[in-house]
Short mmCIF file of C-alpha atoms in Angstrom, two decimals:
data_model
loop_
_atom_site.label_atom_id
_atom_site.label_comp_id
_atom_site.label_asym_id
_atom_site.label_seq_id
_atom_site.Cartn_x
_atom_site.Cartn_y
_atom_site.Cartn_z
CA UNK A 20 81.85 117.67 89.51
CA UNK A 21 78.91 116.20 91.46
CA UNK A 22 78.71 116.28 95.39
CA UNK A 23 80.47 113.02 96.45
CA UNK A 24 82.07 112.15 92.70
CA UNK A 25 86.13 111.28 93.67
CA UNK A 26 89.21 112.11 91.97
CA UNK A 27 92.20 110.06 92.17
CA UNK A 28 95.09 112.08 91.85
CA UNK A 29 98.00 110.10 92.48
CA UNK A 30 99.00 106.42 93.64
CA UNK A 31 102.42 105.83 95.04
CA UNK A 32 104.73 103.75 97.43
CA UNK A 33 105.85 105.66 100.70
CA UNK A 34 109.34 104.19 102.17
CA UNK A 35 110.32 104.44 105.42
CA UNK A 36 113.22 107.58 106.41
CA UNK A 37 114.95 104.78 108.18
CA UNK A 38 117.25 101.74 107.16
CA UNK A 39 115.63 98.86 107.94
CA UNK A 40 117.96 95.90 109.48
CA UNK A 41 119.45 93.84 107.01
CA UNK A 42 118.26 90.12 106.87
CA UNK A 43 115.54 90.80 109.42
CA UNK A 44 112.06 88.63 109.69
CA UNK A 45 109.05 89.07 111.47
CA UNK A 46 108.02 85.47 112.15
CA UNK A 47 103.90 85.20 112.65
CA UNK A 48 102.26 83.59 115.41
CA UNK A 49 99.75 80.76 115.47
CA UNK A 50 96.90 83.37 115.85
CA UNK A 51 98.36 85.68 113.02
CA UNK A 52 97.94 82.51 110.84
CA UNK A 53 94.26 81.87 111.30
CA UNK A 54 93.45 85.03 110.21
CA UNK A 55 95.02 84.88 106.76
CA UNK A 56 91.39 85.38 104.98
CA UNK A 57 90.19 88.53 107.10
CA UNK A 58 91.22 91.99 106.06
CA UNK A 59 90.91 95.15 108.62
CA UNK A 60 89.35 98.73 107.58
CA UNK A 61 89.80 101.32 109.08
CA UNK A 62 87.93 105.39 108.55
CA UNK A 63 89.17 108.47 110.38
CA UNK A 64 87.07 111.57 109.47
CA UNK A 65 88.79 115.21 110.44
CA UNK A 66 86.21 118.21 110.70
CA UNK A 67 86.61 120.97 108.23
CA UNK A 68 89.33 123.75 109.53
CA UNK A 69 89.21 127.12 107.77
CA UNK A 70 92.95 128.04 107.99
CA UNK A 71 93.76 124.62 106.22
CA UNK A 72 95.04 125.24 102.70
CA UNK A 73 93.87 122.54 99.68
CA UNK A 74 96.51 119.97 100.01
CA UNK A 75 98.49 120.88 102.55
CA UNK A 76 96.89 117.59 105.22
CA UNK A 77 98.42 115.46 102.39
CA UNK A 78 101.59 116.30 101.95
CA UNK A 79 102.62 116.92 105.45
CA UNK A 80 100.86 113.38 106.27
CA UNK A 81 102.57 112.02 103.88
CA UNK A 82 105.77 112.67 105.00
CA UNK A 83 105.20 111.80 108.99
CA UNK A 84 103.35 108.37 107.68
CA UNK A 85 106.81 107.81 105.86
CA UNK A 86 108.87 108.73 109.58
CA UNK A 87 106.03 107.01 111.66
CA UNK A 88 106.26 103.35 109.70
CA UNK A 89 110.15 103.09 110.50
CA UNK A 90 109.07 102.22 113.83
CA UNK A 91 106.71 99.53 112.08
CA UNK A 92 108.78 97.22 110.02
CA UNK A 93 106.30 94.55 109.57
CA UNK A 94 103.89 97.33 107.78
CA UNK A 95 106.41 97.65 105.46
CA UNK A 96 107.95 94.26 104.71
CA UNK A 97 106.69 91.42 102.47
CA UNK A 98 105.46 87.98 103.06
CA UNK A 99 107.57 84.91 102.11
CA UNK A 100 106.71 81.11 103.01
CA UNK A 101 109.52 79.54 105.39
CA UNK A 102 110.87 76.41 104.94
CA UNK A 103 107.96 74.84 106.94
CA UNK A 104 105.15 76.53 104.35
CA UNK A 105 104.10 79.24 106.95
CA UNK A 106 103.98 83.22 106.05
CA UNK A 107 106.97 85.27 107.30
CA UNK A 108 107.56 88.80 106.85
CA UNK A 109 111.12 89.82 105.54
CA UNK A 110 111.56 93.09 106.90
CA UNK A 111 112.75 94.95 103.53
CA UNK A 112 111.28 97.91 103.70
CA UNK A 113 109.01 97.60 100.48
CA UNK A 114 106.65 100.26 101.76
CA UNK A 115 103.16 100.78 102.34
CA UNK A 116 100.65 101.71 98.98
CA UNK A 117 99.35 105.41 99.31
CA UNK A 118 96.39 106.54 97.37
CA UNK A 119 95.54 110.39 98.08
CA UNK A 120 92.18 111.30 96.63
CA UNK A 121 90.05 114.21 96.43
CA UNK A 122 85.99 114.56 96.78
CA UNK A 123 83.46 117.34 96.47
CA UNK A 124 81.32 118.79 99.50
CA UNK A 125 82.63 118.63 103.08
CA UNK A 126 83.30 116.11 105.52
CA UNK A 127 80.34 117.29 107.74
CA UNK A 128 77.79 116.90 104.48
CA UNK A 129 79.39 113.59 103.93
CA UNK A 130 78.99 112.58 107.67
CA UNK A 131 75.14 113.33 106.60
CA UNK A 132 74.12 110.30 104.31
CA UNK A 133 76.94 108.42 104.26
CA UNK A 134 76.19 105.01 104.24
CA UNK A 135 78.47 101.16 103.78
CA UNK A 136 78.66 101.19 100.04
CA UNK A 137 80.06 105.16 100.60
CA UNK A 138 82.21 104.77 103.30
CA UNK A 139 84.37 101.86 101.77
CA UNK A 140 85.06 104.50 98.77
CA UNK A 141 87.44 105.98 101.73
CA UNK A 142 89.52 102.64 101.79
CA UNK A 143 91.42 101.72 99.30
CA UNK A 144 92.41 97.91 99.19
CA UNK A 145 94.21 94.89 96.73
CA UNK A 146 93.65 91.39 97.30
CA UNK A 147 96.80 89.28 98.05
CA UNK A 148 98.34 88.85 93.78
CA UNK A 149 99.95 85.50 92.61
CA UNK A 150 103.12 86.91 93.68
CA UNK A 151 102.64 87.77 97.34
CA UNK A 152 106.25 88.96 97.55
CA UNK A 153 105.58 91.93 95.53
CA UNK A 154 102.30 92.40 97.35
CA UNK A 155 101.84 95.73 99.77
CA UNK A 156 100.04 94.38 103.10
CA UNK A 157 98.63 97.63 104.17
CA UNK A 158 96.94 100.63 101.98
CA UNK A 159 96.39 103.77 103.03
CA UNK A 160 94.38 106.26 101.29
CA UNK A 161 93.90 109.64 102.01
CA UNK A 162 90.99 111.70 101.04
CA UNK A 163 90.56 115.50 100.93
CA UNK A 164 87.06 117.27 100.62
CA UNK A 165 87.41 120.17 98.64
CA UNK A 166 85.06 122.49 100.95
CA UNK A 167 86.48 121.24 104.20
CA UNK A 168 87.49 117.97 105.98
CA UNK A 169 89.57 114.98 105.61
CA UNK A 170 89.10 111.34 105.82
CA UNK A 171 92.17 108.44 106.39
CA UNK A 172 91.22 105.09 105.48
CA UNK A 173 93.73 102.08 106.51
CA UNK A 174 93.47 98.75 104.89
CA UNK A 175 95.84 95.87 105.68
CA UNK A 176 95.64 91.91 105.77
CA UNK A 177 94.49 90.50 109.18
CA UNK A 178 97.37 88.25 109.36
CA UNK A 179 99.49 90.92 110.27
CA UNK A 180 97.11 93.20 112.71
CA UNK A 181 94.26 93.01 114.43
CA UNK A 182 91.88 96.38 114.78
CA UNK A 183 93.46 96.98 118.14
CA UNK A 184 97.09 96.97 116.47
CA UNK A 185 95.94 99.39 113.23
CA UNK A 186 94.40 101.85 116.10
CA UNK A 187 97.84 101.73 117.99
CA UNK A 188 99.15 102.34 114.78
CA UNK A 189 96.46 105.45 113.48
CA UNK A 190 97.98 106.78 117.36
CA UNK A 191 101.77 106.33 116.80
CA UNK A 192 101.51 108.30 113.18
CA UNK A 193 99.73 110.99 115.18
CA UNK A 194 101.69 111.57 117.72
CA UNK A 195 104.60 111.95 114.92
CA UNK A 196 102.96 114.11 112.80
CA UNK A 197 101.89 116.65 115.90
CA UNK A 198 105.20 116.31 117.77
CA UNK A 199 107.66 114.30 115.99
CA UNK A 200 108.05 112.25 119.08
CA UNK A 201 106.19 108.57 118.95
CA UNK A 202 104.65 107.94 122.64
CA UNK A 203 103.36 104.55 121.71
CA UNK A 204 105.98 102.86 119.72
CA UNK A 205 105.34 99.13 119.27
CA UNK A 206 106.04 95.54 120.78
CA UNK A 207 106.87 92.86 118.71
CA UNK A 208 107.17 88.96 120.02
CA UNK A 209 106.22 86.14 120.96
CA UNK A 210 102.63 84.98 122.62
CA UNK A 211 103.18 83.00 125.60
CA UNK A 212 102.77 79.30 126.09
CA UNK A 213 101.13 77.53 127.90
CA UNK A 214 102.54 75.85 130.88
CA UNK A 215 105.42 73.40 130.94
CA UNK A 216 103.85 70.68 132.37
CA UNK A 217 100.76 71.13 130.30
CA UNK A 218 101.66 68.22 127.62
CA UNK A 219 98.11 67.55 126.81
CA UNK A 220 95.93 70.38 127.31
CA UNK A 221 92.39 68.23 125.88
CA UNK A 222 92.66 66.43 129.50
CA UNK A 223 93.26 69.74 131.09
CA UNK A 224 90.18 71.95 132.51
CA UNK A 225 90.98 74.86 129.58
CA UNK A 226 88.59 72.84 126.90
CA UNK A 227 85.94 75.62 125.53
CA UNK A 228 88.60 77.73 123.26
CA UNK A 229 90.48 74.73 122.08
CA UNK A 230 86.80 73.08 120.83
CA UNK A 231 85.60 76.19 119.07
CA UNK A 232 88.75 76.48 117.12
CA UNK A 233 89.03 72.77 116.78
CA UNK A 234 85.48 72.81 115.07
CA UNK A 235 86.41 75.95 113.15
CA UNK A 236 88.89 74.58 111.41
CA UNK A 237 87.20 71.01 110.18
CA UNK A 238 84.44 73.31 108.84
CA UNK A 239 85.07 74.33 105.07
CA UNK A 240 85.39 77.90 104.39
CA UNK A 241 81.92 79.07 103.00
CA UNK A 242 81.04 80.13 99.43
CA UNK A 243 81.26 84.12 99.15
CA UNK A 244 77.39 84.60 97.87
CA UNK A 245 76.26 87.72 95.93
CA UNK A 246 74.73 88.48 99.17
CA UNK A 247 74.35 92.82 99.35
CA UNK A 248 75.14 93.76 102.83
CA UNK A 249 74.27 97.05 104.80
CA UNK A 250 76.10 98.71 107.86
CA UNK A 251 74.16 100.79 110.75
CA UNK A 252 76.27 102.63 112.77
CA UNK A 253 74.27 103.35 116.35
CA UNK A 254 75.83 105.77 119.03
CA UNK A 255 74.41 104.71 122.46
CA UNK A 256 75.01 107.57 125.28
CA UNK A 257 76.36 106.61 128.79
CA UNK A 258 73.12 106.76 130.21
CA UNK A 259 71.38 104.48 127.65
CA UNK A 260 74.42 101.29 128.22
CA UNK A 261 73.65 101.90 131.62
CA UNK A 262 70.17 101.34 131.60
CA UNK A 263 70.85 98.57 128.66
CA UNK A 264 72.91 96.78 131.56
CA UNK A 265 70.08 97.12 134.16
CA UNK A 266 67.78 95.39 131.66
CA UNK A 267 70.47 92.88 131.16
CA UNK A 268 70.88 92.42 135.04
CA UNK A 269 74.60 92.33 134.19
CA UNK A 270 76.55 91.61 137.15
CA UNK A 271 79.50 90.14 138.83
CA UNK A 272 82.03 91.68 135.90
CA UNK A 273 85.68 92.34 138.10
CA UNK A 274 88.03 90.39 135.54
CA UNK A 275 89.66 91.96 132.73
CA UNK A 276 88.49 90.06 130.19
CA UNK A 277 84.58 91.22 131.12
CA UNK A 278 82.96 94.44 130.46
CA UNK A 279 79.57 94.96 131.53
CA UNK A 280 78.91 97.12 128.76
CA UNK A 281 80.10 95.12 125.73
CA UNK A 282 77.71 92.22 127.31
CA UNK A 283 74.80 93.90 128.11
CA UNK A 284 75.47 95.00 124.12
CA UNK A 285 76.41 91.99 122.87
CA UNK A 286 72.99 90.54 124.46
CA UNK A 287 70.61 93.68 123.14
CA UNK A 288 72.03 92.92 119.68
CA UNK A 289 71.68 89.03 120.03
CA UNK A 290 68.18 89.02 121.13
CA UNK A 291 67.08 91.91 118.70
CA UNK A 292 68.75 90.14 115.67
CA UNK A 293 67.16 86.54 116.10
CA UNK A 294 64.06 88.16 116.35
CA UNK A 295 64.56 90.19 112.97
CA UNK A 296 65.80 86.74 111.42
CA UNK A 297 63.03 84.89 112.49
CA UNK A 298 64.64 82.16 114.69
CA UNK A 299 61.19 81.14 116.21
CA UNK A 300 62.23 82.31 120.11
CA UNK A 301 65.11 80.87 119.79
CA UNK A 302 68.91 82.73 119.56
CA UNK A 303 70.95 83.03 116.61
CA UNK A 304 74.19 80.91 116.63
CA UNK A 305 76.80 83.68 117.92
CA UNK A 306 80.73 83.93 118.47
CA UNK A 307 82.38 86.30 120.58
CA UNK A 308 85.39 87.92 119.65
CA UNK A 309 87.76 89.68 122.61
CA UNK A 310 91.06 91.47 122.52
CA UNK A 311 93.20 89.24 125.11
CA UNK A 312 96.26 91.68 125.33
CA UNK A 313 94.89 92.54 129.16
CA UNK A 314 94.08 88.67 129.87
CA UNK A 315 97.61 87.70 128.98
CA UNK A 316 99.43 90.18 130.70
CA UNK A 317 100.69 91.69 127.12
CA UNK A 318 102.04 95.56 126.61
CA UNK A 319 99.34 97.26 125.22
CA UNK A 320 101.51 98.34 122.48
CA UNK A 321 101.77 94.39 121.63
CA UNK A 322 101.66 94.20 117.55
CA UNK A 323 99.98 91.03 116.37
CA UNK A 324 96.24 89.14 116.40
CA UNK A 325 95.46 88.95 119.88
CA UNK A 326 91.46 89.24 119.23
CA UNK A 327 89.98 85.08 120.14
CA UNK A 328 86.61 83.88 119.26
CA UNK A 329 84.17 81.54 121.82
CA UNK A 330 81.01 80.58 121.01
CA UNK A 331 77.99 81.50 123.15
CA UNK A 332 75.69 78.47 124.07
CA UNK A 333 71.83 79.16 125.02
CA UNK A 334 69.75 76.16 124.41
CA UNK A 335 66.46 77.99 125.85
CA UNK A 336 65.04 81.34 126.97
CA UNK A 337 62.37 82.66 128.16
CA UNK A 338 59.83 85.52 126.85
CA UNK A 339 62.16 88.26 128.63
CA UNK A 340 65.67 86.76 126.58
CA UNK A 341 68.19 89.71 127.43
CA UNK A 342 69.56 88.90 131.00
CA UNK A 343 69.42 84.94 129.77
CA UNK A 344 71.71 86.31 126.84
CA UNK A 345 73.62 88.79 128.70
CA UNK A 346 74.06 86.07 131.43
CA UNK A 347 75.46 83.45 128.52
CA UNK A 348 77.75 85.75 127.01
CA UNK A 349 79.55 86.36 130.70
CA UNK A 350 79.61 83.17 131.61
CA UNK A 351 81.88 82.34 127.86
CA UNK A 352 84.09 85.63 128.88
CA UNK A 353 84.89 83.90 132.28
CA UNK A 354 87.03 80.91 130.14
CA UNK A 355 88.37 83.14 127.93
CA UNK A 356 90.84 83.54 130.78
CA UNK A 357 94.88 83.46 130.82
CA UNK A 358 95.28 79.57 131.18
CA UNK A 359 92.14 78.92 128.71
CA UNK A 360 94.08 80.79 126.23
CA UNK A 361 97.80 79.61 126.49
CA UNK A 362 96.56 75.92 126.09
CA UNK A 363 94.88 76.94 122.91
CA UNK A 364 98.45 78.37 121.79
CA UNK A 365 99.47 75.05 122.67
CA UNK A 366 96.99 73.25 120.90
CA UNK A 367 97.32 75.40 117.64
CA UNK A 368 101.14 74.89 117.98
CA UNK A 369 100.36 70.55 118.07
CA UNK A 370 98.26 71.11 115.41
CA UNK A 371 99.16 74.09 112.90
CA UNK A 372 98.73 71.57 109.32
CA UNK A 373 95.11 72.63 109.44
CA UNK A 374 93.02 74.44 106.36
CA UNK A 375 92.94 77.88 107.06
CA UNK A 376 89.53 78.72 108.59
CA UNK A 377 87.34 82.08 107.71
CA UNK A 378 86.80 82.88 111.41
CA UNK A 379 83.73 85.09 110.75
CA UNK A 380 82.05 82.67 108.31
CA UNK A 381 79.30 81.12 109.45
CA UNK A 382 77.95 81.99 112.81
CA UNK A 383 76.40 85.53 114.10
CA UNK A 384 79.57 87.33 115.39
CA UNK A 385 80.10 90.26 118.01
CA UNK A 386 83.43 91.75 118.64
CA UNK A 387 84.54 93.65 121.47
CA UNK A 388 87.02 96.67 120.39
CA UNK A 389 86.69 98.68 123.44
CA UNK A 390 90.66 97.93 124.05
CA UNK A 391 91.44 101.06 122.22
CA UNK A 392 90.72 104.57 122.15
CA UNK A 393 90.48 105.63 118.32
CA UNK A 394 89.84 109.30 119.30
CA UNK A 395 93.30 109.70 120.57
CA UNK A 396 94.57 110.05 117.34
CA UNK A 397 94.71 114.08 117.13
CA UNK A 398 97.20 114.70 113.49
CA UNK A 399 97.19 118.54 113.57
CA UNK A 400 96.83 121.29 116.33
CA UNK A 401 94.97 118.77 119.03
CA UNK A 402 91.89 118.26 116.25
CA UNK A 403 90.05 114.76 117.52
CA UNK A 404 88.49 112.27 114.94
CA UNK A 405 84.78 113.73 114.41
CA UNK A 406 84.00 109.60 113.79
CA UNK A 407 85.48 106.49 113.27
CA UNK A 408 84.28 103.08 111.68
CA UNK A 409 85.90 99.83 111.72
CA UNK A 410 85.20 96.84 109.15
CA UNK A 411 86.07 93.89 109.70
CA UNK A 412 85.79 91.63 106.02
CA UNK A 413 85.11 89.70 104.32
CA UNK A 414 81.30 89.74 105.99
CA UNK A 415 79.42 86.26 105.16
CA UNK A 416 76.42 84.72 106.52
CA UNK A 417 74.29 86.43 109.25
CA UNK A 418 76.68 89.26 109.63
CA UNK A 419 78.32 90.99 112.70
CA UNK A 420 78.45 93.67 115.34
CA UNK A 421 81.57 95.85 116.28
CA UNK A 422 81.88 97.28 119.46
CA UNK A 423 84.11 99.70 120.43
CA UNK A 424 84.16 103.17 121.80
CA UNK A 425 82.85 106.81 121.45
CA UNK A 426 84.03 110.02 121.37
CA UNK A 427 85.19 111.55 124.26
CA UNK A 428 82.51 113.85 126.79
CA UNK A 429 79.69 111.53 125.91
CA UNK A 430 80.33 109.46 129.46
CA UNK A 431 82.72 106.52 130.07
CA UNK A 432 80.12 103.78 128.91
CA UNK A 433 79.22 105.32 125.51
CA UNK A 434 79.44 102.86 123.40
CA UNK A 435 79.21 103.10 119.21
CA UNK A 436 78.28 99.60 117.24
CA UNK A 437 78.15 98.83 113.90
CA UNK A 438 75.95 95.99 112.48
CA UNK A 439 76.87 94.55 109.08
CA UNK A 440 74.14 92.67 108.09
CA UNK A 441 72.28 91.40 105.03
CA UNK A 442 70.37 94.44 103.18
CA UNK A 443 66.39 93.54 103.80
CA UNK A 444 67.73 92.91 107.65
CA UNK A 445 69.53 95.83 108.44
CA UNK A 446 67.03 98.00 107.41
CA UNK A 447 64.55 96.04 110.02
CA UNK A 448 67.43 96.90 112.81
CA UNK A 449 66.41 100.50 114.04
CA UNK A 450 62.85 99.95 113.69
CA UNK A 451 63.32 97.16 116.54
CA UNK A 452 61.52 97.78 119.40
CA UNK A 453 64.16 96.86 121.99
CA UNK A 454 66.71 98.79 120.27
CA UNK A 455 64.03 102.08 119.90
CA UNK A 456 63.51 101.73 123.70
CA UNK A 457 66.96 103.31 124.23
CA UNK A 458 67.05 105.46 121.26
CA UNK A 459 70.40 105.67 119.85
CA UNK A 460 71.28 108.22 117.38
CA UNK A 461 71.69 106.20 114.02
CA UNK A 462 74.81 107.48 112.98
CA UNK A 463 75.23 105.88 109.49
CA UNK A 464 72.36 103.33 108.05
CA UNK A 465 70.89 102.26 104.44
CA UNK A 466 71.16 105.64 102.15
CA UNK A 467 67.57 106.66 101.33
CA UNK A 468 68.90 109.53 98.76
#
């Protein structure tokens, strides 16, 4: 068997070890909803341990996965329409899809060339079928390498979690597995309102979310093209955000829905991309995406979409464009705030009739996952994640940057992004020289071999 060639050994249906509660539902929120056409995907790679025997990750993962989702009863339900057309889950314990796998080489050789096309081998995922009721709603798959190493990949529909809520997850099976005892089990209800006496938010001050949604909706959802798309992975040390942030002059950040180093980001990808695109000196269309479980005073273990999308506007910059851009972007995280985002609850509530829209269709978007810690997630004898990658898909038009957190000792500001963009673009990305001025390590790009 060639180095990288998979075997598929077995595809089954793991149940949870508890009874779930007869005649239970798990009613979706406004923001679950808008996410209907968005899946999540999710990689864990585990180094190579010598005194691991060949199949024994799987089968005691296996078995904790089945004693971790009992605490998850909306992983392992179905959706149903309710009498007003909207998706519900009926908690009925269908189960979750496992697909365990085996590949040649080690995790470490893998780790050496892997590349988008690669990586999504790890994740095994089935669109939604004609009869949704019968239809799993998260896939796991895990995959074994015969000379060392493991890799989980989690798939699951976006209208049930958001990547912050299938990391809380990846952390709650963990903690089962090494203990038996779950330190983050999950919340489950509703999203606040917005304020009583707030009848009519669109002559309120809390205008900018309810607009970009607004306009998101009355836009069709775009063709999917044949269009290939690439993935760079770039790890950028503490010391590198920080100087990205003093280029960025990024300032003024003490709310919690800023972060000076998802900005000053944010802006070094913004600036480098329209440049690679050719926008003629001027910036790409972009949207933000933010987790708002911190804005809206949630529990952090608070199961459900809770990442919102703003568009950044910059009519004009000037030769030196990353402090206008990182400037722009701040000044859209300051109304993403509590009040800004309850009236667009409201307003989705007034107005939930609407097509569903594919949220990452047409602009340039950037999403901040630094809400999470993925590396927390230690299965067997305090082992850490050697990476993690995060997908957010379908990817359409110019493409997108994730955001989210390194591995532990490399500094509190170490930041790891992943650009999915088209093919003849991505390649263009490392080469640029504002990105080559801080010289991250390239961590996964185009496969050469």
């Amino acid at each position: 068997m060639a180095e990288g060639t998979f075997i598929f050994m077995v595809k089954r249906t793991v149940v949870s070890t508890g009874p779930v509660e007869p005649g239970k539902f798990c009613h979706l929120s406004v923001l679950d909803r808008l996410m209907e056409q968005n899946q999540v995907k999710i990689v864990y790679y585990y180094p190579s341990r010598a005194d691991v025997e060949p199949g024994e990750w799987i089968e005691k993962l296996g078995d904790s996965f089945a004693s971790a989702i009992t605490n998850f009863p909306i992983i392992t339900g179905r959706l149903q329409k309710n009498t007003e057309g909207h998706w519900i889950v009926k908690c009925n314990d269908g189960g979750v899809r496992m697909m365990e796998a085996k590949v040649k080489g080690s995790v470490e050789d893998w780790l050496k060339n892997v590349d988008r096309e690669k990586e999504l081998k790890l994740v095994y995922w089935e669109d939604m079928s004609p009869k949704p009721y019968y239809w799993s709603t998260f896939y796991l798959q895990v995959t074994e390498f015969e000379n060392g190493g493991l890799a989980i990949g989690l798939s699951c529909t976006h209208l049930l979690a958001d990547p912050i809520c299938a990391t809380m997850f990846f952390k709650a099976w963990a903690d089962t597995t090494l203990s038996g005892i779950m330190s983050t089990p999950p919340f489950f209800y509703s999203l606040p309102l917005s304020k009583a006496d707030n009848k009519n938010p669109n002559q309120g001050s809390y205008t900018d979310l309810i607009d970009y949604y607004k306009s998101s909706i009355e836009r069709p959802t775009p063709l999917i093209t044949n269009q290939k798309y690439a993935t760079i992975t770039l790890s950028f040390t503490d010391p590198m955000v920080r100087d990205c942030i003093a280029m960025a002059q990024a300032t003024g950040a003490s709310d919690k829905s800023r972060s000076l180093a998802f900005e000053a980001l944010a802006a070094l990808f913004w600036v480098c991309l329209s440049k690679i695109k050719g926008t003629n000196g001027r910036l790409l269309k972009m949207s933000l995406c933010s987790d708002m479980r911190n804005v809206l005073g949630l529990d952090q273990r608070f199961f459900g979409n809770c990442m919102v999308y703003n568009k950044v506007h910059l009519e004009s910059a000037g030769e030196n464009m990353l402090p206008e851009a990182s400037k722009a972007i701040g000044e859209v995280m300051k109304k993403m705030n509590a009040e800004g985002i309850k009236d667009l609850i409201y307003w989705l509530q007034c107005n939930d009739n609407q097509t569903v829209p594919l949220m990452n269709g047409y602009d340039f978007m950037c999403a901040n996952l630094e809400g999470v810690n993925p590396y927390l997630a230690t299965f067997k004898d305090r082992i850490e994640p050697l990476r993690v990658s995060y997908y957010v898909e379908p990817v359409t038009g110019p493409g997108q940057v994730l955001i989210f957190r390194s591995a532990p000792g490399e500094g509190p500001l170490s930041r790891v992004a992943m650009a999915t963009l088209p093919e003849d673009e991505a390649a263009k990305l490392c080469e640029d020289d504002l990105i080559q001025r801080f010289s991250p390590t390239v961590l996964m790009g185009t496969n050469k071999n």
